[in-house]
mmCIF file of N, CA, C and O in Angstrom:
data_model
loop_
_atom_site.group_PDB
_atom_site.id
_atom_site.type_symbol
_atom_site.label_atom_id
_atom_site.label_comp_id
_atom_site.label_asym_id
_atom_site.label_seq_id
_atom_site.Cartn_x
_atom_site.Cartn_y
_atom_site.Cartn_z
ATOM 1 N N MET W 1 2.917 -0.592 2.900
ATOM 2 C CA MET W 1 2.981 -1.890 3.511
ATOM 3 C C MET W 1 1.791 -2.090 4.463
ATOM 4 O O MET W 1 1.207 -3.162 4.499
ATOM 5 N N LEU W 2 1.435 -1.056 5.198
ATOM 6 C CA LEU W 2 0.304 -1.158 6.115
ATOM 7 C C LEU W 2 -0.987 -1.438 5.346
ATOM 8 O O LEU W 2 -1.762 -2.323 5.717
ATOM 9 N N ALA W 3 -1.211 -0.698 4.270
ATOM 10 C CA ALA W 3 -2.428 -0.892 3.484
ATOM 11 C C ALA W 3 -2.476 -2.293 2.878
ATOM 12 O O ALA W 3 -3.536 -2.933 2.856
ATOM 13 N N THR W 4 -1.365 -2.800 2.417
ATOM 14 C CA THR W 4 -1.305 -4.143 1.845
ATOM 15 C C THR W 4 -1.611 -5.201 2.902
ATOM 16 O O THR W 4 -2.351 -6.158 2.641
ATOM 17 N N THR W 5 -1.075 -5.027 4.088
ATOM 18 C CA THR W 5 -1.335 -5.972 5.175
ATOM 19 C C THR W 5 -2.804 -5.964 5.568
ATOM 20 O O THR W 5 -3.415 -7.019 5.760
ATOM 21 N N LEU W 6 -3.384 -4.785 5.686
ATOM 22 C CA LEU W 6 -4.800 -4.691 6.034
ATOM 23 C C LEU W 6 -5.683 -5.340 4.972
ATOM 24 O O LEU W 6 -6.659 -6.017 5.287
ATOM 25 N N GLN W 7 -5.318 -5.149 3.711
ATOM 26 C CA GLN W 7 -6.095 -5.751 2.630
ATOM 27 C C GLN W 7 -5.931 -7.273 2.618
ATOM 28 O O GLN W 7 -6.904 -8.009 2.454
ATOM 29 N N ALA W 8 -4.722 -7.751 2.816
ATOM 30 C CA ALA W 8 -4.471 -9.193 2.799
ATOM 31 C C ALA W 8 -5.235 -9.910 3.910
ATOM 32 O O ALA W 8 -5.667 -11.051 3.732
ATOM 33 N N ARG W 9 -5.428 -9.245 5.029
ATOM 34 C CA ARG W 9 -6.156 -9.846 6.146
ATOM 35 C C ARG W 9 -7.658 -9.606 6.070
ATOM 36 O O ARG W 9 -8.406 -10.022 6.948
ATOM 37 N N GLY W 10 -8.096 -8.901 5.031
ATOM 38 C CA GLY W 10 -9.518 -8.661 4.842
ATOM 39 C C GLY W 10 -10.106 -7.606 5.759
ATOM 40 O O GLY W 10 -11.314 -7.541 5.946
ATOM 41 N N VAL W 11 -9.259 -6.770 6.320
ATOM 42 C CA VAL W 11 -9.728 -5.736 7.243
ATOM 43 C C VAL W 11 -10.216 -4.508 6.476
ATOM 44 O O VAL W 11 -11.288 -3.975 6.744
ATOM 45 N N LEU W 12 -9.439 -4.054 5.518
ATOM 46 C CA LEU W 12 -9.721 -2.820 4.795
ATOM 47 C C LEU W 12 -8.978 -2.880 3.474
ATOM 48 O O LEU W 12 -7.795 -3.228 3.446
ATOM 49 N N ASP W 13 -9.656 -2.548 2.370
ATOM 50 C CA ASP W 13 -8.928 -2.595 1.102
ATOM 51 C C ASP W 13 -8.143 -1.302 0.882
ATOM 52 O O ASP W 13 -8.372 -0.291 1.544
ATOM 53 N N VAL W 14 -7.211 -1.347 -0.037
ATOM 54 C CA VAL W 14 -6.293 -0.236 -0.268
ATOM 55 C C VAL W 14 -7.055 1.022 -0.681
ATOM 56 O O VAL W 14 -6.725 2.129 -0.250
ATOM 57 N N GLU W 15 -8.091 0.871 -1.495
ATOM 58 C CA GLU W 15 -8.854 2.033 -1.949
ATOM 59 C C GLU W 15 -9.519 2.756 -0.773
ATOM 60 O O GLU W 15 -9.492 3.984 -0.684
ATOM 61 N N ASP W 16 -10.105 2.007 0.144
ATOM 62 C CA ASP W 16 -10.713 2.614 1.330
ATOM 63 C C ASP W 16 -9.661 3.268 2.223
ATOM 64 O O ASP W 16 -9.880 4.350 2.771
ATOM 65 N N PHE W 17 -8.523 2.593 2.372
ATOM 66 C CA PHE W 17 -7.444 3.157 3.186
ATOM 67 C C PHE W 17 -6.956 4.472 2.581
ATOM 68 O O PHE W 17 -6.758 5.454 3.293
ATOM 69 N N ALA W 18 -6.792 4.501 1.261
ATOM 70 C CA ALA W 18 -6.332 5.715 0.584
ATOM 71 C C ALA W 18 -7.344 6.845 0.743
ATOM 72 O O ALA W 18 -6.970 7.999 0.963
ATOM 73 N N GLY W 19 -8.630 6.522 0.648
ATOM 74 C CA GLY W 19 -9.659 7.538 0.828
ATOM 75 C C GLY W 19 -9.657 8.103 2.238
ATOM 76 O O GLY W 19 -9.762 9.319 2.445
ATOM 77 N N THR W 20 -9.530 7.231 3.216
ATOM 78 C CA THR W 20 -9.478 7.668 4.607
ATOM 79 C C THR W 20 -8.236 8.519 4.861
ATOM 80 O O THR W 20 -8.288 9.540 5.555
ATOM 81 N N LEU W 21 -7.127 8.106 4.291
ATOM 82 C CA LEU W 21 -5.890 8.871 4.441
ATOM 83 C C LEU W 21 -6.025 10.250 3.791
ATOM 84 O O LEU W 21 -5.514 11.241 4.320
ATOM 85 N N GLY W 22 -6.725 10.318 2.666
ATOM 86 C CA GLY W 22 -6.956 11.608 2.015
ATOM 87 C C GLY W 22 -7.752 12.552 2.899
ATOM 88 O O GLY W 22 -7.433 13.743 3.006
ATOM 89 N N VAL W 23 -8.788 12.039 3.543
ATOM 90 C CA VAL W 23 -9.580 12.853 4.475
ATOM 91 C C VAL W 23 -8.721 13.276 5.663
ATOM 92 O O VAL W 23 -8.752 14.441 6.089
ATOM 93 N N PHE W 24 -7.949 12.347 6.181
ATOM 94 C CA PHE W 24 -7.072 12.644 7.308
ATOM 95 C C PHE W 24 -6.056 13.726 6.938
ATOM 96 O O PHE W 24 -5.715 14.581 7.757
ATOM 97 N N SER W 25 -5.586 13.707 5.694
ATOM 98 C CA SER W 25 -4.604 14.709 5.265
ATOM 99 C C SER W 25 -5.181 16.119 5.316
ATOM 100 O O SER W 25 -4.468 17.071 5.623
ATOM 101 N N VAL W 26 -6.466 16.250 5.033
ATOM 102 C CA VAL W 26 -7.116 17.563 5.112
ATOM 103 C C VAL W 26 -7.164 18.046 6.552
ATOM 104 O O VAL W 26 -6.860 19.217 6.837
ATOM 105 N N VAL W 27 -7.514 17.138 7.459
ATOM 106 C CA VAL W 27 -7.586 17.498 8.877
ATOM 107 C C VAL W 27 -6.202 17.887 9.398
ATOM 108 O O VAL W 27 -6.038 18.914 10.066
ATOM 109 N N VAL W 28 -5.209 17.082 9.086
ATOM 110 C CA VAL W 28 -3.841 17.367 9.537
ATOM 111 C C VAL W 28 -3.347 18.666 8.912
ATOM 112 O O VAL W 28 -2.666 19.466 9.558
ATOM 113 N N GLY W 29 -3.704 18.895 7.648
ATOM 114 C CA GLY W 29 -3.266 20.092 6.937
ATOM 115 C C GLY W 29 -3.747 21.390 7.552
ATOM 116 O O GLY W 29 -3.157 22.447 7.325
ATOM 117 N N GLU W 30 -4.816 21.329 8.346
ATOM 118 C CA GLU W 30 -5.292 22.539 9.017
ATOM 119 C C GLU W 30 -4.299 23.013 10.072
ATOM 120 O O GLU W 30 -4.193 24.214 10.326
ATOM 121 N N ASP W 31 -3.570 22.096 10.677
ATOM 122 C CA ASP W 31 -2.570 22.455 11.682
ATOM 123 C C ASP W 31 -1.161 22.533 11.110
ATOM 124 O O ASP W 31 -0.347 23.336 11.569
ATOM 125 N N ASN W 32 -0.865 21.670 10.155
ATOM 126 C CA ASN W 32 0.481 21.612 9.592
ATOM 127 C C ASN W 32 0.369 21.310 8.104
ATOM 128 O O ASN W 32 0.145 20.175 7.700
ATOM 129 N N ARG W 33 0.508 22.344 7.286
ATOM 130 C CA ARG W 33 0.301 22.221 5.847
ATOM 131 C C ARG W 33 1.245 21.203 5.196
ATOM 132 O O ARG W 33 0.838 20.410 4.359
ATOM 133 N N VAL W 34 2.487 21.197 5.603
ATOM 134 C CA VAL W 34 3.470 20.295 5.000
ATOM 135 C C VAL W 34 3.107 18.833 5.280
ATOM 136 O O VAL W 34 3.115 17.997 4.366
ATOM 137 N N GLU W 35 2.778 18.526 6.520
ATOM 138 C CA GLU W 35 2.395 17.149 6.849
ATOM 139 C C GLU W 35 1.123 16.740 6.114
ATOM 140 O O GLU W 35 1.013 15.614 5.637
ATOM 141 N N GLY W 36 0.160 17.655 6.014
ATOM 142 C CA GLY W 36 -1.060 17.372 5.273
ATOM 143 C C GLY W 36 -0.775 17.093 3.808
ATOM 144 O O GLY W 36 -1.355 16.181 3.206
ATOM 145 N N ASP W 37 0.137 17.865 3.218
ATOM 146 C CA ASP W 37 0.513 17.648 1.817
ATOM 147 C C ASP W 37 1.186 16.290 1.612
ATOM 148 O O ASP W 37 0.935 15.608 0.623
ATOM 149 N N ILE W 38 2.038 15.924 2.546
ATOM 150 C CA ILE W 38 2.720 14.628 2.447
ATOM 151 C C ILE W 38 1.710 13.487 2.494
ATOM 152 O O ILE W 38 1.764 12.558 1.684
ATOM 153 N N LEU W 39 0.752 13.564 3.419
ATOM 154 C CA LEU W 39 -0.269 12.528 3.517
ATOM 155 C C LEU W 39 -1.144 12.496 2.271
ATOM 156 O O LEU W 39 -1.524 11.426 1.790
ATOM 157 N N ALA W 40 -1.458 13.664 1.723
ATOM 158 C CA ALA W 40 -2.268 13.727 0.508
ATOM 159 C C ALA W 40 -1.547 13.087 -0.678
ATOM 160 O O ALA W 40 -2.162 12.362 -1.473
ATOM 161 N N VAL W 41 -0.253 13.337 -0.785
ATOM 162 C CA VAL W 41 0.526 12.720 -1.873
ATOM 163 C C VAL W 41 0.551 11.207 -1.696
ATOM 164 O O VAL W 41 0.378 10.452 -2.656
ATOM 165 N N TRP W 42 0.743 10.749 -0.481
ATOM 166 C CA TRP W 42 0.765 9.321 -0.199
ATOM 167 C C TRP W 42 -0.573 8.681 -0.582
ATOM 168 O O TRP W 42 -0.611 7.629 -1.217
ATOM 169 N N ALA W 43 -1.668 9.338 -0.213
ATOM 170 C CA ALA W 43 -2.992 8.827 -0.568
ATOM 171 C C ALA W 43 -3.167 8.778 -2.080
ATOM 172 O O ALA W 43 -3.697 7.816 -2.637
ATOM 173 N N GLY W 44 -2.708 9.815 -2.770
ATOM 174 C CA GLY W 44 -2.809 9.847 -4.222
ATOM 175 C C GLY W 44 -1.999 8.749 -4.897
ATOM 176 O O GLY W 44 -2.454 8.132 -5.864
ATOM 177 N N ILE W 45 -0.828 8.493 -4.389
ATOM 178 C CA ILE W 45 0.011 7.417 -4.949
ATOM 179 C C ILE W 45 -0.681 6.066 -4.776
ATOM 180 O O ILE W 45 -0.692 5.237 -5.700
ATOM 181 N N MET W 46 -1.283 5.847 -3.612
ATOM 182 C CA MET W 46 -1.998 4.571 -3.396
ATOM 183 C C MET W 46 -3.174 4.441 -4.336
ATOM 184 O O MET W 46 -3.415 3.376 -4.902
ATOM 185 N N LYS W 47 -3.926 5.525 -4.538
ATOM 186 C CA LYS W 47 -5.079 5.477 -5.452
ATOM 187 C C LYS W 47 -4.628 5.224 -6.878
ATOM 188 O O LYS W 47 -5.277 4.499 -7.630
ATOM 189 N N ASP W 48 -3.515 5.849 -7.286
ATOM 190 C CA ASP W 48 -2.999 5.659 -8.649
ATOM 191 C C ASP W 48 -2.469 4.251 -8.873
ATOM 192 O O ASP W 48 -2.419 3.781 -10.006
ATOM 193 N N SER W 49 -2.084 3.578 -7.807
ATOM 194 C CA SER W 49 -1.500 2.232 -7.952
ATOM 195 C C SER W 49 -2.565 1.151 -8.182
ATOM 196 O O SER W 49 -2.235 0.016 -8.484
ATOM 197 N N LEU W 50 -3.824 1.515 -8.018
ATOM 198 C CA LEU W 50 -4.892 0.513 -8.153
ATOM 199 C C LEU W 50 -5.174 0.211 -9.581
ATOM 200 O O LEU W 50 -5.157 0.711 -10.508
#
């Protein structure tokens, strides 16, 4: 929903948001592997939905 809202307002498109989230998942994964994996899956689902 956040990515859709950002895209609708012309702030950031879903593909860019998914890419940024993927990078963020790597950073988070260094401290907490499970949270990093969850963010990575979320980013992948957004990329696949395009």
